[in-house]
Tab-separated table of C-alpha atoms in Angstrom:
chain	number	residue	atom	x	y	z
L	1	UNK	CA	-21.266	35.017	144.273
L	2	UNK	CA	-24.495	34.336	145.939
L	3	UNK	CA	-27.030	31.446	144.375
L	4	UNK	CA	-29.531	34.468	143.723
L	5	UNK	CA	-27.139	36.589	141.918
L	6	UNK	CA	-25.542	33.855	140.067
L	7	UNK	CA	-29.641	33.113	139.064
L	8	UNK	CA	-29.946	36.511	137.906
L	9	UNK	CA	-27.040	36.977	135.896
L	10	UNK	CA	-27.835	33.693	134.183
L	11	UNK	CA	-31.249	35.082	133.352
L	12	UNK	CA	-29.653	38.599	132.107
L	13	UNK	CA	-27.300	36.646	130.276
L	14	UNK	CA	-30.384	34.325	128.257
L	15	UNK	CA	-32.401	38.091	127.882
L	16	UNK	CA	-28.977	39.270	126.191
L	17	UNK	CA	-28.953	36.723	124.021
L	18	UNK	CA	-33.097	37.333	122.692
L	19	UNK	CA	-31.718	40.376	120.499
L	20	UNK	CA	-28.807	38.697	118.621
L	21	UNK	CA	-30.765	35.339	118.292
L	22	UNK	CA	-33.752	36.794	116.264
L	23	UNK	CA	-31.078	38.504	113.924
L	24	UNK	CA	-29.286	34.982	113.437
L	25	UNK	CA	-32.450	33.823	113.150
L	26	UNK	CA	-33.925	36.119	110.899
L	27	UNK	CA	-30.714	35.473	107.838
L	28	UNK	CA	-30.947	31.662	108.697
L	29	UNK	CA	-34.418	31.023	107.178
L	30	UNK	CA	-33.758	33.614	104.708
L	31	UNK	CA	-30.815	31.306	103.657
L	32	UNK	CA	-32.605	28.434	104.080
L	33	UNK	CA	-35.345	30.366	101.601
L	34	UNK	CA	-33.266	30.530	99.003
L	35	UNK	CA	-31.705	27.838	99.288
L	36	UNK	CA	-34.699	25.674	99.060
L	37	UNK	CA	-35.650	27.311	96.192
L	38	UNK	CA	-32.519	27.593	93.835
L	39	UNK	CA	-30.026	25.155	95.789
L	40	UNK	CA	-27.932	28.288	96.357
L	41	UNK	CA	-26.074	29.533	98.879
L	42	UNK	CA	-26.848	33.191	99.159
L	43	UNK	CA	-23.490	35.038	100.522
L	44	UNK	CA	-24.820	38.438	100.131
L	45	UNK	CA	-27.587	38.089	102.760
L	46	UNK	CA	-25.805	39.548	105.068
L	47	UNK	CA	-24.399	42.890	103.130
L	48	UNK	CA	-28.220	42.850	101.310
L	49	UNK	CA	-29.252	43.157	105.283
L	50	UNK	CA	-26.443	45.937	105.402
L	51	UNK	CA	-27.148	47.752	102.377
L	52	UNK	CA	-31.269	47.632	104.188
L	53	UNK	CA	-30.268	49.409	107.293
L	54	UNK	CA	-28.648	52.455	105.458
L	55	UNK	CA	-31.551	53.052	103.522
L	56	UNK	CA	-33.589	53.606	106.612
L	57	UNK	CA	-31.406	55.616	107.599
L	58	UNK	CA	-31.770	57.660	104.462
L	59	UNK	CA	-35.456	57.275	105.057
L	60	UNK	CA	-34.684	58.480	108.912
L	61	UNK	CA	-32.966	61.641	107.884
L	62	UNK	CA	-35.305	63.037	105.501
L	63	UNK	CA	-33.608	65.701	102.911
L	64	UNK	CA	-30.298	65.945	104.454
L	65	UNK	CA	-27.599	67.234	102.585
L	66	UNK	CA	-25.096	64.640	104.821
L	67	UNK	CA	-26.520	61.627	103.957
L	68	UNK	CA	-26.342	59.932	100.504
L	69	UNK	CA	-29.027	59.924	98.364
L	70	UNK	CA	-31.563	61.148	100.563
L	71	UNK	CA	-32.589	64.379	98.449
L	72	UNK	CA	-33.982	62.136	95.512
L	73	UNK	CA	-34.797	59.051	97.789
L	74	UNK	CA	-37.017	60.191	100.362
L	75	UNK	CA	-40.110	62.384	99.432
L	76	UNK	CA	-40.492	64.693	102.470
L	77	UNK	CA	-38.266	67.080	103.388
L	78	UNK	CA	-38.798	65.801	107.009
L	79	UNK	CA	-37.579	62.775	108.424
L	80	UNK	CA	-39.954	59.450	108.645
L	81	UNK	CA	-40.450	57.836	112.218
L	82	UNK	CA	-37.887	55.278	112.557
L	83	UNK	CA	-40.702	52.531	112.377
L	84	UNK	CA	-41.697	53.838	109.015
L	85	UNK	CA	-37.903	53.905	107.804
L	86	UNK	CA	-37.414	50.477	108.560
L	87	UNK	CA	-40.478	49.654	106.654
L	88	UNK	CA	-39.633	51.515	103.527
L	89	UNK	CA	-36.146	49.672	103.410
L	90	UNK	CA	-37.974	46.453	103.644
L	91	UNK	CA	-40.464	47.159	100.750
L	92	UNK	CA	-36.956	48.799	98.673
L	93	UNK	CA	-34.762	45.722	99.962
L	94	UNK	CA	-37.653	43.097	98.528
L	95	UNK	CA	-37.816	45.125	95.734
L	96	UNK	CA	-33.714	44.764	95.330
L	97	UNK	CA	-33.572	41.137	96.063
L	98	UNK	CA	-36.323	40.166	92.957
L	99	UNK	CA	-34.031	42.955	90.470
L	100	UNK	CA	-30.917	40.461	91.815
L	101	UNK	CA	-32.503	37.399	90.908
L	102	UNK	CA	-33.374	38.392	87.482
L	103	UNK	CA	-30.448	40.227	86.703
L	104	UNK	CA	-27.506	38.279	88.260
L	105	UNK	CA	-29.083	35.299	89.512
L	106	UNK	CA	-31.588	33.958	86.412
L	107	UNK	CA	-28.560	34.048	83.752
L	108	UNK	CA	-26.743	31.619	85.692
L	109	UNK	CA	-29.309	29.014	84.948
L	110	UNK	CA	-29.165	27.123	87.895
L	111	UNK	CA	-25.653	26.466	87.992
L	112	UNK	CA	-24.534	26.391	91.441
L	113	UNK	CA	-20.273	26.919	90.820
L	114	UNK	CA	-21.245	29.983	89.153
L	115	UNK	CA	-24.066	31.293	91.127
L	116	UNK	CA	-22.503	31.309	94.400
L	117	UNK	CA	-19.196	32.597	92.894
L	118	UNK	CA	-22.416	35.220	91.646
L	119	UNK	CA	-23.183	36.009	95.619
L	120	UNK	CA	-19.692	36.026	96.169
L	121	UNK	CA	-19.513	39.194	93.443
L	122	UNK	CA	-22.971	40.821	94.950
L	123	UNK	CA	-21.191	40.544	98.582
L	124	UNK	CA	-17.968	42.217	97.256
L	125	UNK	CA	-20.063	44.831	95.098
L	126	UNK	CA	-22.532	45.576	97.457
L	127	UNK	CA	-19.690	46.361	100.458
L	128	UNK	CA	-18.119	48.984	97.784
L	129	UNK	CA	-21.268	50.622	96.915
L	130	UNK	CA	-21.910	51.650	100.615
L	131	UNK	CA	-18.324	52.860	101.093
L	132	UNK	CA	-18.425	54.849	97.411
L	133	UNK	CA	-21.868	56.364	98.446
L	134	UNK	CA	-21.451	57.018	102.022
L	135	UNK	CA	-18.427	57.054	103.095
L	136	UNK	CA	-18.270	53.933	104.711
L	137	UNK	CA	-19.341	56.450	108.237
L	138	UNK	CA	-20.910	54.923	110.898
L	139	UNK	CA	-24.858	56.426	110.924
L	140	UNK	CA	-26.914	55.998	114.178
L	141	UNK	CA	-30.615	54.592	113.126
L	142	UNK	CA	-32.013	53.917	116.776
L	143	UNK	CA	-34.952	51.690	117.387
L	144	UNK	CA	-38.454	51.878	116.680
L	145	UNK	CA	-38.966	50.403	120.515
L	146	UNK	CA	-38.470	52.524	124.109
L	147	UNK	CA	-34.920	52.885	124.709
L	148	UNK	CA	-35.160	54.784	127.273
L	149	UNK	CA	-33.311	53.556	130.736
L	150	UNK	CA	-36.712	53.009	132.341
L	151	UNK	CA	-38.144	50.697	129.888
L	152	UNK	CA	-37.344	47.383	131.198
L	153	UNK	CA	-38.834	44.746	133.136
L	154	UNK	CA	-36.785	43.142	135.913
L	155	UNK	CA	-37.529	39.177	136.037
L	156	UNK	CA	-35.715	38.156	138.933
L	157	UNK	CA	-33.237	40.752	139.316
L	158	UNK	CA	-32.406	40.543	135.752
L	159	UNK	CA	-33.622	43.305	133.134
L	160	UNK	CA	-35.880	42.640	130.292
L	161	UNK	CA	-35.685	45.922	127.779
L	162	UNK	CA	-38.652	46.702	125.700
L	163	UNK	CA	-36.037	46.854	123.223
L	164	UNK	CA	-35.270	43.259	122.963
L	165	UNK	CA	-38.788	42.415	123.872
L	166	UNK	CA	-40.004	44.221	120.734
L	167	UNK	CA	-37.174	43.112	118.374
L	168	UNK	CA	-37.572	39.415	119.471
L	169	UNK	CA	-41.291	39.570	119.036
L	170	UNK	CA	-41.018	41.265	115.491
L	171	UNK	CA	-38.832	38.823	113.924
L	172	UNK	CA	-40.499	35.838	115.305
L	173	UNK	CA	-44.216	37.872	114.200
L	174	UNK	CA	-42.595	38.193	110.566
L	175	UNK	CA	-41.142	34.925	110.119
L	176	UNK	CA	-44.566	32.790	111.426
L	177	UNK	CA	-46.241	35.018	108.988
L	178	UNK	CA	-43.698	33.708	106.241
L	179	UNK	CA	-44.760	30.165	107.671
L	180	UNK	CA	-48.358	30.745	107.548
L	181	UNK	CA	-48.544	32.097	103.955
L	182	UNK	CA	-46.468	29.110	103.014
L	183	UNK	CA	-48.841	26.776	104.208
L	184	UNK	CA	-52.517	28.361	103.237
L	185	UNK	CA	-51.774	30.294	99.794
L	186	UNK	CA	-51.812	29.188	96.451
L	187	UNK	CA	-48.055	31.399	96.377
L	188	UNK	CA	-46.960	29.388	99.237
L	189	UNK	CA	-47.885	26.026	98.012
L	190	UNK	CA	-46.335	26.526	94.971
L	191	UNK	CA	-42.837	27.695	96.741
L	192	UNK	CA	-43.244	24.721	98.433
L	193	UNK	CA	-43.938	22.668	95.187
L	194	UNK	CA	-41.519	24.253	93.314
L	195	UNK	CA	-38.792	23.057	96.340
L	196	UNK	CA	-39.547	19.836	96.063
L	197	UNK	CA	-40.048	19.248	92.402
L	198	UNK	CA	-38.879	22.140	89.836
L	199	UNK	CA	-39.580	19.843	86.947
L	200	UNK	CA	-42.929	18.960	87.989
L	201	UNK	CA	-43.979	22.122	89.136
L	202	UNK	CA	-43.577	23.630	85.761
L	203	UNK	CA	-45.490	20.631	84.105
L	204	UNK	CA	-48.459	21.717	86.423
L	205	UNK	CA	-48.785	25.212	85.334
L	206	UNK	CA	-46.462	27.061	87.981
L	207	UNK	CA	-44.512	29.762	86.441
L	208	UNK	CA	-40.924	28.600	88.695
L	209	UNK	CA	-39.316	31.774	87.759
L	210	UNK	CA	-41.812	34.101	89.059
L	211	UNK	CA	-41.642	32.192	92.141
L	212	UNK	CA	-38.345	32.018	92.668
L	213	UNK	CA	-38.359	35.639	92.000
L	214	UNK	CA	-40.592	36.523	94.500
L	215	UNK	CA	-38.508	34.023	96.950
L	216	UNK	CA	-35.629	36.196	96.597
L	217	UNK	CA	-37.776	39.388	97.516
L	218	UNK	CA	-38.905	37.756	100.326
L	219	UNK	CA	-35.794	37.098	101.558
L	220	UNK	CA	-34.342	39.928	101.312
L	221	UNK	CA	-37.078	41.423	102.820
L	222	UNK	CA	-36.645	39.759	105.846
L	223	UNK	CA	-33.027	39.953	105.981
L	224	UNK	CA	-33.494	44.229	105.851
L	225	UNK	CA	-36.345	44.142	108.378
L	226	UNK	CA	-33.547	42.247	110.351
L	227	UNK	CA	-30.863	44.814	109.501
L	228	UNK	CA	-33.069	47.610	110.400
L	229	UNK	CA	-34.470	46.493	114.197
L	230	UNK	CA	-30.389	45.525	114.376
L	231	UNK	CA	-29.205	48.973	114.135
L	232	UNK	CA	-31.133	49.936	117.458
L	233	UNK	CA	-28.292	47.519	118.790
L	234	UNK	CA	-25.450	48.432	116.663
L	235	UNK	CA	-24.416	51.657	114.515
L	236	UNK	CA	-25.094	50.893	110.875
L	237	UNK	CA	-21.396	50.621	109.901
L	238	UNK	CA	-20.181	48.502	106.511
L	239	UNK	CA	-19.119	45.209	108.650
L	240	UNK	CA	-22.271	45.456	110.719
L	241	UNK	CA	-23.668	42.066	109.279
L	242	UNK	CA	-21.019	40.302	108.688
L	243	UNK	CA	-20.701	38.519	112.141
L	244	UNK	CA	-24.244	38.113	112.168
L	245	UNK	CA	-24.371	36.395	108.660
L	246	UNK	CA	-21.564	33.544	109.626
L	247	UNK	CA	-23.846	32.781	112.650
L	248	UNK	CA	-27.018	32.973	110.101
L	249	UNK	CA	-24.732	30.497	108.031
L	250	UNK	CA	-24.184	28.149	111.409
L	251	UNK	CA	-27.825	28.494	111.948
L	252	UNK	CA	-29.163	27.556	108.462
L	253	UNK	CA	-27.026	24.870	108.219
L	254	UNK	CA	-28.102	22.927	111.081
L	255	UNK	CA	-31.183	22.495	109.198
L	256	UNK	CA	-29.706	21.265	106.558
L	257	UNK	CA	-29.715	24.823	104.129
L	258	UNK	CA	-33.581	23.382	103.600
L	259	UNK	CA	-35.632	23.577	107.315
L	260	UNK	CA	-36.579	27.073	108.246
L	261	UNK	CA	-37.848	25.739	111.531
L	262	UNK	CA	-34.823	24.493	112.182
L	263	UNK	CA	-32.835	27.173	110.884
L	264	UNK	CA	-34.546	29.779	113.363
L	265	UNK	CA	-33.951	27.385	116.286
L	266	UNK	CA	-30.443	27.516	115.584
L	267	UNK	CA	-30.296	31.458	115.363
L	268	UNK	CA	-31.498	31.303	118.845
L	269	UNK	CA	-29.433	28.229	119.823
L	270	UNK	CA	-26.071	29.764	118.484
L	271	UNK	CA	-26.910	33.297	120.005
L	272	UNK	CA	-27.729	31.241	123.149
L	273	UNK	CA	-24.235	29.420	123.165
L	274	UNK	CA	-22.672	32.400	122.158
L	275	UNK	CA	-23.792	34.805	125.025
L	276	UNK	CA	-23.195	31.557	127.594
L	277	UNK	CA	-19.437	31.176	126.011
L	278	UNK	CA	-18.726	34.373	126.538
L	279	UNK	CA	-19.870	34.935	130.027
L	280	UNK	CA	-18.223	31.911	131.812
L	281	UNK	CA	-15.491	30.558	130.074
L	282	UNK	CA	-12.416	32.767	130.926
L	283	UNK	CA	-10.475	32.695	128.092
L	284	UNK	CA	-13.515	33.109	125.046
L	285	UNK	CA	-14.403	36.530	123.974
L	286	UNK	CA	-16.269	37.726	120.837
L	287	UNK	CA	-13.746	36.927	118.003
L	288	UNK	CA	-13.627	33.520	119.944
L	289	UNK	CA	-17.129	32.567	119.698
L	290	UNK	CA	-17.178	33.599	116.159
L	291	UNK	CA	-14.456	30.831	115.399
L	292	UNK	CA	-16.492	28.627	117.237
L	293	UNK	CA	-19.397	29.143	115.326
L	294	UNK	CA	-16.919	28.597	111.893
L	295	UNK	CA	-15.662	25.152	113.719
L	296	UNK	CA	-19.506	24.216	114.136
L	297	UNK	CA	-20.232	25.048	110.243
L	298	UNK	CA	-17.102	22.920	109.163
L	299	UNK	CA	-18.063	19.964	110.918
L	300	UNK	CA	-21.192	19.453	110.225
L	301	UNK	CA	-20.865	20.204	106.453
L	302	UNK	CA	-18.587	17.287	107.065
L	303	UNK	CA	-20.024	14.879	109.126
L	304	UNK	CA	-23.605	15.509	108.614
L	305	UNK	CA	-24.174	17.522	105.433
L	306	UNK	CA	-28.256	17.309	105.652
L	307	UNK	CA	-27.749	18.977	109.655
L	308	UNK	CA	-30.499	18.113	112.069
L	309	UNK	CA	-32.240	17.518	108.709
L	310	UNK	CA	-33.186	13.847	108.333
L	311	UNK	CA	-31.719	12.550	105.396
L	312	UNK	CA	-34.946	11.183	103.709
L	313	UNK	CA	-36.226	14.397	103.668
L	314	UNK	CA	-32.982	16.319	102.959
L	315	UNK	CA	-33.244	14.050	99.258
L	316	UNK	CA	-36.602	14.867	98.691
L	317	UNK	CA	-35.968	18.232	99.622
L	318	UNK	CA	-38.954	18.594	102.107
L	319	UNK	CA	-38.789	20.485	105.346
L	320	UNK	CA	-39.154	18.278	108.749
């Protein structure tokens, strides 16, 4: 292989990657949200993400007869532009993850045995409901971006698809939007007061509950805008998320459950290493990288529990 192809299928290889790494991204801070907020680790993210995608597809098929639900869910007898489908299963996936946290998560009182044994039962539940109500079929969503085998850039021989362009710039759009209402609103400040101080918070005036609430919505917002620009990549199957959410996992725990920075620099670190793994070592395919990415959350729950998270602030429960 020549230096400029071995350039260009490097490049291809780090484009690859962009799609995959805004999805790991995307569960990681949504994690790391909750997380922050209840000291719980959410293990229905992923099948919440899931359970987002087939209700744009419900969305995307309008009234037909084939597809679960969508006689009574959707409206319009015609189908909504895939764009508009992935927004309504954002707004009904928010709406999902605040009914969760009241329901299932607010009896637990804080718990954490119980709670995540909670997620554990959501995951489980969630997986069921989608084979009950649809069959567990595959359903083909598309994307909301050109597709079309012209819409690319080449960058040095390598392609570039509008696709992964628009996906990447999405994600990254929605979760600096999460950062910047964090930082500037009187809701954001008091997530962020509430993370560091539950105690105090409510001593102040903040109503911790609502907030948490509305943390949960959030994050499962997120997660189903992530499950929705995914199924441009991927049918919309049952296991769809699961490999996504162990590498969300990986991801969120290199910040240490409690930095979303860091948590979306891992989604694109792990996708990174993932796609890179896969290309030039011989002997590591998919299910191999996915072990890998296991071996990397065991040892640093291990070694490092607070991740790239300095300790200080992984007691005081601040992000870096």
């Amino acid at each position: 292989m020549t230096q400029s192809a071995a350039v260009t299928l490097f490049l291809q290889r780090v484009f690859d990657s962009f799609a995959n790494g805004s999805a790991y991204a995307a569960l990681a801070v949504a994690i790391s949200m909750v997380f922050r907020s209840t000291g719980v680790l959410n293990l229905a993210q992923g099948q919440m993400a899931m359970l987002s995608a087939y209700i744009a597809v419900v969305f995307a098929a309008g009234a037909d007869p084939g597809v679960a639900f969508s006689g009574w869910l959707t409206p319009f007898a015609t189908p909504w532009p895939i764009w508009a489908a992935v927004a309504g299963a954002v707004v009904v996936s928010a709406a999902v993850g605040a009914l969760l946290e009241y329901t299932v998560i607010r009896p637990m009182r804080g718990d954490p045995v119980p709670t995540i044994g909670a997620t554990l039962g959501l995951y489980l539940l969630i997986g069921v409901f989608v084979v009950k109500h649809f069959g567990g079929r595959q359903r083909f969503l598309g994307s909301p971006f050109p597709q079309e085998h012209t819409d690319r850039f080449i960058i040095g021989g390598a392609r570039l698809w509008f696709d992964t362009i628009g996906l990447t710039l999405t994600m990254l759009a929605a979760i600096g939007l999460l950062a910047l209402v964090q930082r500037t609103t009187k809701v954001g400040l008091a997530f962020r007061a509430i993370t560091s101080n539950r105690d105090s918070s409510a001593l102040v005036g903040i109503r911790v509950e609502w907030v948490v609430m509305g943390g949960w919505a959030v994050a499962a917002a997120l997660g189903g805008l992530a499950g929705g620009l995914i199924a441009g990549e991927l049918n919309v199957r049952p296991d769809m998320m699961e490999r996504l959410l162990i590498f969300g996992l990986a991801a969120a725990t290199l910040g240490g459950l409690r930095s979303p920075a860091l948590a979306l620099a891992g989604g694109y670190l792990f996708a990174f290493a993932e796609t890179m793994m896969a290309g030039y070592v011989g002997f590591i395919d998919s299910q191999v990288t996915l072990v890998w990415a296991l071996g990397v959350l065991i040892v640093v729950l291990s070694v490092r529990p607070s991740g790239l998270l300095s300790r200080k602030a992984a007691r005081e429960g601040l992000r870096t």
